[in-house]
């Protein structure tokens, strides 16, 4: 008999799984035997994610694919209802979808429309997904992992204040609901990545060559990423699986794991070589 896999029999929803960190997370869960709901707006990218997962699994019925916009309440209902219809329960919710939406404006010139859109996908969609899945996660004593960002921590990225503020709101919301839901046996945690090479900059309207140039610059400057490399989606996906696995992380409640290659440790002073100062 084949050995039981780490997430066998677990039903997992991963938002934003048509691309980047979410797709890598869905692939890892599928490899580990989970029943997986993948979702996003872009049908082509979702189809590519579906094919990638189906290559790995002998159980095509363990995959649920939902084209949905998380800023539309029908989209949220489709994700939750189709998961319940197909898998009968929800054990794990990964609120990963997010974007630093751009309309070309920066800093305090960013518009109120952009503020609303940014909060809707990065914060409100998470709140709504949790409200819609809460009763099901209580039944299974499940897990929630939110994907935040170091942009939500104390260091600031002043060019895009709404994205940073939305991720800060998400961090505090994570802590508040973690304290509430743990009394019902549901654990809530989050991960706060630094730079990860995904479709994130593309979604901001930057072409691939600009993205690559930025990634190379940051990886080769210790003031940006002391570890000397940009993360790949899998690096973050492994942390998400760790936080979703009660056997590995049961005592972690309401925390955010920072995974940024040391970026948030750098201060103006440590960015320079002391030998150059004297
Ligand atoms: P990607 O752009 O590669 O993936 C984002 C995913 O979110 C896509 O699957 C996209 O699907 C989905 N998405 C975006 N908007 C919507 C929407 N309105 N409705 C439904 N789905 C949506 O970026 P990442 O993988 O990097 O982003 C994942 C998370 O990681 C985000 O929360 C991001 O803020 C966070 N993060 C990323 C960092 C990075 O450097 N990459 C750093 C720190 C945090 P589709 O386009 O098909 O709708």
Short mmCIF file of N, CA and C in Angstrom, two decimals, residues 122-237:
data_model
loop_
_atom_site.label_atom_id
_atom_site.label_comp_id
_atom_site.label_asym_id
_atom_site.label_seq_id
_atom_site.Cartn_x
_atom_site.Cartn_y
_atom_site.Cartn_z
N UNK A 122 -6.58 43.19 -1.69
CA UNK A 122 -5.55 42.77 -0.71
C UNK A 122 -6.10 42.60 0.71
N UNK A 123 -7.24 43.22 0.99
CA UNK A 123 -7.77 43.11 2.36
C UNK A 123 -9.22 42.60 2.39
N UNK A 124 -10.11 43.31 1.69
CA UNK A 124 -11.53 42.95 1.79
C UNK A 124 -11.81 41.52 1.29
N UNK A 125 -11.15 41.13 0.22
CA UNK A 125 -11.39 39.78 -0.32
C UNK A 125 -11.01 38.71 0.71
N UNK A 126 -9.97 39.00 1.49
CA UNK A 126 -9.56 38.04 2.54
C UNK A 126 -10.63 37.98 3.63
N UNK A 127 -11.09 39.16 4.04
CA UNK A 127 -12.13 39.22 5.07
C UNK A 127 -13.36 38.43 4.61
N UNK A 128 -13.75 38.66 3.36
CA UNK A 128 -14.97 37.99 2.86
C UNK A 128 -14.77 36.48 2.74
N UNK A 129 -13.60 36.07 2.26
CA UNK A 129 -13.35 34.62 2.14
C UNK A 129 -13.41 33.97 3.52
N UNK A 130 -12.87 34.65 4.52
CA UNK A 130 -12.87 34.05 5.86
C UNK A 130 -14.30 34.00 6.41
N UNK A 131 -15.08 35.05 6.17
CA UNK A 131 -16.47 35.03 6.65
C UNK A 131 -17.26 33.89 5.99
N UNK A 132 -16.98 33.66 4.69
CA UNK A 132 -17.74 32.63 3.97
C UNK A 132 -17.30 31.20 4.30
N UNK A 133 -16.06 31.05 4.80
CA UNK A 133 -15.56 29.68 5.05
C UNK A 133 -15.52 29.34 6.53
N UNK A 134 -15.71 30.35 7.38
CA UNK A 134 -15.50 30.17 8.82
C UNK A 134 -16.23 28.93 9.39
N UNK A 135 -17.54 28.83 9.10
CA UNK A 135 -18.30 27.72 9.70
C UNK A 135 -17.75 26.36 9.25
N UNK A 136 -17.26 26.31 8.01
CA UNK A 136 -16.73 25.05 7.49
C UNK A 136 -15.37 24.73 8.10
N UNK A 137 -14.56 25.77 8.32
CA UNK A 137 -13.24 25.57 8.94
C UNK A 137 -13.40 25.20 10.42
N UNK A 138 -14.44 25.70 11.06
CA UNK A 138 -14.68 25.32 12.47
C UNK A 138 -15.03 23.84 12.53
N UNK A 139 -15.83 23.38 11.55
CA UNK A 139 -16.21 21.96 11.54
C UNK A 139 -14.99 21.05 11.43
N UNK A 140 -14.01 21.47 10.62
CA UNK A 140 -12.84 20.60 10.38
C UNK A 140 -11.67 20.94 11.30
N UNK A 141 -11.85 21.97 12.16
CA UNK A 141 -10.72 22.51 12.96
C UNK A 141 -9.54 22.77 12.02
N UNK A 142 -9.81 23.68 11.10
CA UNK A 142 -8.89 23.88 9.98
C UNK A 142 -7.84 24.95 10.19
N UNK A 143 -7.25 25.33 9.07
CA UNK A 143 -6.12 26.26 9.09
C UNK A 143 -6.38 27.37 8.06
N UNK A 144 -5.96 28.58 8.41
CA UNK A 144 -5.97 29.69 7.45
C UNK A 144 -4.55 30.24 7.38
N UNK A 145 -4.05 30.42 6.16
CA UNK A 145 -2.76 31.11 6.00
C UNK A 145 -2.99 32.27 5.03
N UNK A 146 -2.68 33.48 5.51
CA UNK A 146 -2.79 34.67 4.66
C UNK A 146 -1.42 35.02 4.10
N UNK A 147 -1.39 35.48 2.85
CA UNK A 147 -0.11 35.91 2.29
C UNK A 147 -0.08 37.44 2.35
N UNK A 148 0.80 37.93 3.22
CA UNK A 148 0.94 39.37 3.40
C UNK A 148 2.18 39.83 2.64
N UNK A 149 2.95 40.73 3.23
CA UNK A 149 4.17 41.24 2.57
C UNK A 149 4.98 42.01 3.59
N UNK A 150 6.31 42.08 3.38
CA UNK A 150 7.09 42.96 4.27
C UNK A 150 6.68 44.41 4.06
N UNK A 151 5.98 44.68 2.96
CA UNK A 151 5.48 46.05 2.74
C UNK A 151 4.47 46.46 3.81
N UNK A 152 3.92 45.48 4.52
CA UNK A 152 2.97 45.77 5.59
C UNK A 152 3.64 45.96 6.95
N UNK A 153 4.97 45.78 6.99
CA UNK A 153 5.68 45.93 8.27
C UNK A 153 6.15 47.37 8.45
N UNK A 154 7.05 47.58 9.40
CA UNK A 154 7.36 48.98 9.74
C UNK A 154 8.18 49.72 8.70
N UNK A 155 9.00 48.98 7.94
CA UNK A 155 9.74 49.66 6.88
C UNK A 155 8.73 50.10 5.83
N UNK A 156 8.94 51.27 5.24
CA UNK A 156 7.92 51.75 4.31
C UNK A 156 8.40 51.71 2.86
N UNK A 157 7.45 51.60 1.97
CA UNK A 157 7.70 51.75 0.53
C UNK A 157 6.78 52.90 0.11
N UNK A 158 7.29 54.12 0.18
CA UNK A 158 6.40 55.27 0.10
C UNK A 158 5.74 55.44 -1.26
N UNK A 159 6.31 54.79 -2.30
CA UNK A 159 5.74 54.98 -3.64
C UNK A 159 4.32 54.44 -3.75
N UNK A 160 4.04 53.33 -3.01
CA UNK A 160 2.71 52.70 -3.14
C UNK A 160 2.08 52.52 -1.74
N UNK A 161 1.66 53.62 -1.16
CA UNK A 161 1.19 53.56 0.23
C UNK A 161 -0.05 52.71 0.46
N UNK A 162 -0.94 52.63 -0.53
CA UNK A 162 -2.19 51.88 -0.29
C UNK A 162 -1.92 50.37 -0.17
N UNK A 163 -1.02 49.88 -1.03
CA UNK A 163 -0.66 48.46 -0.95
C UNK A 163 -0.05 48.16 0.42
N UNK A 164 0.87 49.03 0.86
CA UNK A 164 1.52 48.82 2.17
C UNK A 164 0.47 48.85 3.29
N UNK A 165 -0.43 49.82 3.21
CA UNK A 165 -1.45 49.97 4.26
C UNK A 165 -2.41 48.78 4.26
N UNK A 166 -2.74 48.28 3.07
CA UNK A 166 -3.65 47.12 2.99
C UNK A 166 -2.99 45.89 3.61
N UNK A 167 -1.69 45.71 3.38
CA UNK A 167 -1.01 44.55 3.97
C UNK A 167 -0.84 44.73 5.48
N UNK A 168 -0.65 45.97 5.94
CA UNK A 168 -0.62 46.21 7.39
C UNK A 168 -1.96 45.86 8.02
N UNK A 169 -3.03 46.28 7.36
CA UNK A 169 -4.37 45.95 7.85
C UNK A 169 -4.54 44.42 7.91
N UNK A 170 -4.05 43.76 6.90
CA UNK A 170 -4.15 42.29 6.86
C UNK A 170 -3.38 41.66 8.04
N UNK A 171 -2.22 42.23 8.36
CA UNK A 171 -1.44 41.67 9.48
C UNK A 171 -2.21 41.79 10.80
N UNK A 172 -2.80 42.96 11.02
CA UNK A 172 -3.52 43.14 12.28
C UNK A 172 -4.79 42.29 12.31
N UNK A 173 -5.45 42.20 11.15
CA UNK A 173 -6.65 41.35 11.05
C UNK A 173 -6.29 39.88 11.34
N UNK A 174 -5.16 39.46 10.82
CA UNK A 174 -4.68 38.09 11.06
C UNK A 174 -4.56 37.83 12.57
N UNK A 175 -3.94 38.79 13.27
CA UNK A 175 -3.76 38.60 14.72
C UNK A 175 -5.11 38.59 15.44
N UNK A 176 -6.00 39.52 15.08
CA UNK A 176 -7.31 39.60 15.75
C UNK A 176 -8.11 38.32 15.57
N UNK A 177 -8.20 37.86 14.33
CA UNK A 177 -9.07 36.68 14.11
C UNK A 177 -8.40 35.41 14.60
N UNK A 178 -7.06 35.41 14.65
CA UNK A 178 -6.37 34.23 15.17
C UNK A 178 -6.78 33.99 16.62
N UNK A 179 -6.84 35.08 17.37
CA UNK A 179 -7.20 34.98 18.79
C UNK A 179 -8.66 34.55 18.95
N UNK A 180 -9.51 35.01 18.04
CA UNK A 180 -10.92 34.61 18.11
C UNK A 180 -11.10 33.13 17.69
N UNK A 181 -10.53 32.78 16.53
CA UNK A 181 -10.85 31.46 15.97
C UNK A 181 -10.14 30.29 16.65
N UNK A 182 -9.04 30.58 17.36
CA UNK A 182 -8.34 29.46 18.00
C UNK A 182 -9.22 28.80 19.07
N UNK A 183 -10.19 29.59 19.62
CA UNK A 183 -11.08 28.97 20.62
C UNK A 183 -11.96 27.89 19.99
N UNK A 184 -12.11 27.94 18.65
CA UNK A 184 -12.89 26.89 17.96
C UNK A 184 -11.96 25.87 17.30
N UNK A 185 -10.66 26.00 17.57
CA UNK A 185 -9.71 25.03 17.00
C UNK A 185 -9.18 25.40 15.63
N UNK A 186 -9.52 26.62 15.14
CA UNK A 186 -9.03 27.04 13.81
C UNK A 186 -7.79 27.91 14.01
N UNK A 187 -6.71 27.56 13.33
CA UNK A 187 -5.48 28.35 13.44
C UNK A 187 -5.36 29.33 12.28
N UNK A 188 -4.90 30.54 12.57
CA UNK A 188 -4.69 31.55 11.52
C UNK A 188 -3.26 32.08 11.65
N UNK A 189 -2.55 32.09 10.55
CA UNK A 189 -1.19 32.64 10.52
C UNK A 189 -0.98 33.30 9.17
N UNK A 190 0.20 33.90 9.00
CA UNK A 190 0.49 34.47 7.68
C UNK A 190 1.97 34.40 7.38
N UNK A 191 2.28 34.64 6.12
CA UNK A 191 3.67 34.73 5.68
C UNK A 191 3.85 36.09 5.03
N UNK A 192 4.99 36.72 5.30
CA UNK A 192 5.28 38.04 4.73
C UNK A 192 6.54 37.95 3.87
N UNK A 193 6.35 37.75 2.58
CA UNK A 193 7.54 37.64 1.72
C UNK A 193 8.17 39.00 1.42
N UNK A 194 9.48 38.94 1.10
CA UNK A 194 10.15 40.06 0.45
C UNK A 194 10.05 39.84 -1.05
N UNK A 195 11.15 40.10 -1.75
CA UNK A 195 11.08 40.00 -3.22
C UNK A 195 11.02 38.54 -3.68
N UNK A 196 10.00 38.24 -4.48
CA UNK A 196 9.83 36.90 -5.06
C UNK A 196 9.60 37.09 -6.56
N UNK A 197 10.27 36.29 -7.37
CA UNK A 197 10.10 36.46 -8.82
C UNK A 197 8.83 35.73 -9.27
N UNK A 198 7.82 36.52 -9.59
CA UNK A 198 6.49 36.01 -9.97
C UNK A 198 5.91 36.95 -11.04
N UNK A 199 4.60 36.88 -11.21
CA UNK A 199 3.94 37.82 -12.13
C UNK A 199 3.61 39.15 -11.48
N UNK A 200 4.05 39.33 -10.23
CA UNK A 200 3.66 40.50 -9.43
C UNK A 200 4.00 41.83 -10.12
N UNK A 201 5.25 41.97 -10.60
CA UNK A 201 5.63 43.23 -11.25
C UNK A 201 4.95 43.36 -12.61
N UNK A 202 4.74 42.23 -13.27
CA UNK A 202 4.00 42.24 -14.55
C UNK A 202 2.59 42.78 -14.34
N UNK A 203 1.96 42.34 -13.22
CA UNK A 203 0.60 42.81 -12.92
C UNK A 203 0.58 44.31 -12.63
N UNK A 204 1.76 44.87 -12.30
CA UNK A 204 1.85 46.33 -12.09
C UNK A 204 2.09 47.05 -13.41
N UNK A 205 2.22 46.27 -14.49
CA UNK A 205 2.41 46.86 -15.80
C UNK A 205 3.86 46.92 -16.25
N UNK A 206 4.78 46.29 -15.48
CA UNK A 206 6.19 46.33 -15.87
C UNK A 206 6.52 45.17 -16.80
N UNK A 207 7.20 45.42 -17.92
CA UNK A 207 7.58 44.33 -18.82
C UNK A 207 8.60 43.39 -18.18
N UNK A 208 8.70 42.17 -18.73
CA UNK A 208 9.59 41.14 -18.15
C UNK A 208 11.03 41.61 -18.03
N UNK A 209 11.52 42.35 -19.08
CA UNK A 209 12.94 42.74 -19.02
C UNK A 209 13.19 43.74 -17.88
N UNK A 210 12.21 44.57 -17.58
CA UNK A 210 12.35 45.51 -16.45
C UNK A 210 12.34 44.73 -15.15
N UNK A 211 11.42 43.76 -15.07
CA UNK A 211 11.34 42.92 -13.87
C UNK A 211 12.68 42.22 -13.63
N UNK A 212 13.25 41.64 -14.70
CA UNK A 212 14.51 40.91 -14.55
C UNK A 212 15.63 41.84 -14.13
N UNK A 213 15.64 43.06 -14.72
CA UNK A 213 16.68 44.02 -14.37
C UNK A 213 16.59 44.40 -12.88
N UNK A 214 15.35 44.63 -12.43
CA UNK A 214 15.15 44.98 -11.01
C UNK A 214 15.59 43.83 -10.11
N UNK A 215 15.19 42.62 -10.49
CA UNK A 215 15.53 41.44 -9.67
C UNK A 215 17.04 41.28 -9.59
N UNK A 216 17.74 41.45 -10.73
CA UNK A 216 19.20 41.31 -10.72
C UNK A 216 19.85 42.38 -9.88
N UNK A 217 19.33 43.59 -9.98
CA UNK A 217 19.90 44.69 -9.18
C UNK A 217 19.74 44.38 -7.69
N UNK A 218 18.55 43.98 -7.30
CA UNK A 218 18.28 43.75 -5.88
C UNK A 218 19.09 42.57 -5.34
N UNK A 219 19.18 41.51 -6.16
CA UNK A 219 19.92 40.32 -5.71
C UNK A 219 21.40 40.63 -5.55
N UNK A 220 21.93 41.56 -6.34
CA UNK A 220 23.37 41.80 -6.27
C UNK A 220 23.73 43.00 -5.39
N UNK A 221 22.74 43.54 -4.68
CA UNK A 221 23.02 44.64 -3.74
C UNK A 221 22.61 44.24 -2.33
N UNK A 222 23.60 44.13 -1.44
CA UNK A 222 23.30 43.63 -0.09
C UNK A 222 22.37 44.55 0.68
N UNK A 223 22.28 45.82 0.26
CA UNK A 223 21.35 46.73 0.94
C UNK A 223 19.90 46.38 0.60
N UNK A 224 19.72 45.68 -0.52
CA UNK A 224 18.34 45.26 -0.90
C UNK A 224 18.04 43.87 -0.34
N UNK A 225 18.90 42.90 -0.69
CA UNK A 225 18.65 41.52 -0.24
C UNK A 225 19.98 40.93 0.26
N UNK A 226 20.22 40.98 1.56
CA UNK A 226 21.48 40.46 2.09
C UNK A 226 21.77 39.02 1.66
N UNK A 227 20.76 38.19 1.49
CA UNK A 227 20.99 36.79 1.10
C UNK A 227 21.56 36.67 -0.31
N UNK A 228 21.44 37.72 -1.12
CA UNK A 228 22.06 37.71 -2.45
C UNK A 228 21.24 37.04 -3.54
N UNK A 229 19.98 36.75 -3.26
CA UNK A 229 19.13 36.19 -4.33
C UNK A 229 17.66 36.54 -4.07
N UNK A 230 16.90 36.58 -5.16
CA UNK A 230 15.45 36.76 -5.03
C UNK A 230 14.81 35.39 -4.83
N UNK A 231 13.77 35.35 -4.02
CA UNK A 231 13.10 34.06 -3.78
C UNK A 231 12.36 33.59 -5.03
N UNK A 232 12.20 32.28 -5.10
CA UNK A 232 11.31 31.68 -6.11
C UNK A 232 9.98 31.37 -5.42
N UNK A 233 8.89 31.27 -6.19
CA UNK A 233 7.58 30.99 -5.57
C UNK A 233 7.60 29.80 -4.60
N UNK A 234 8.37 28.77 -4.96
CA UNK A 234 8.42 27.58 -4.12
C UNK A 234 8.95 27.86 -2.71
N UNK A 235 9.87 28.82 -2.62
CA UNK A 235 10.45 29.15 -1.30
C UNK A 235 9.33 29.61 -0.35
N UNK A 236 8.37 30.33 -0.87
CA UNK A 236 7.26 30.82 -0.03
C UNK A 236 6.21 29.72 0.14
N UNK A 237 6.00 28.96 -0.92
CA UNK A 237 5.00 27.87 -0.85
C UNK A 237 5.35 26.88 0.26
#
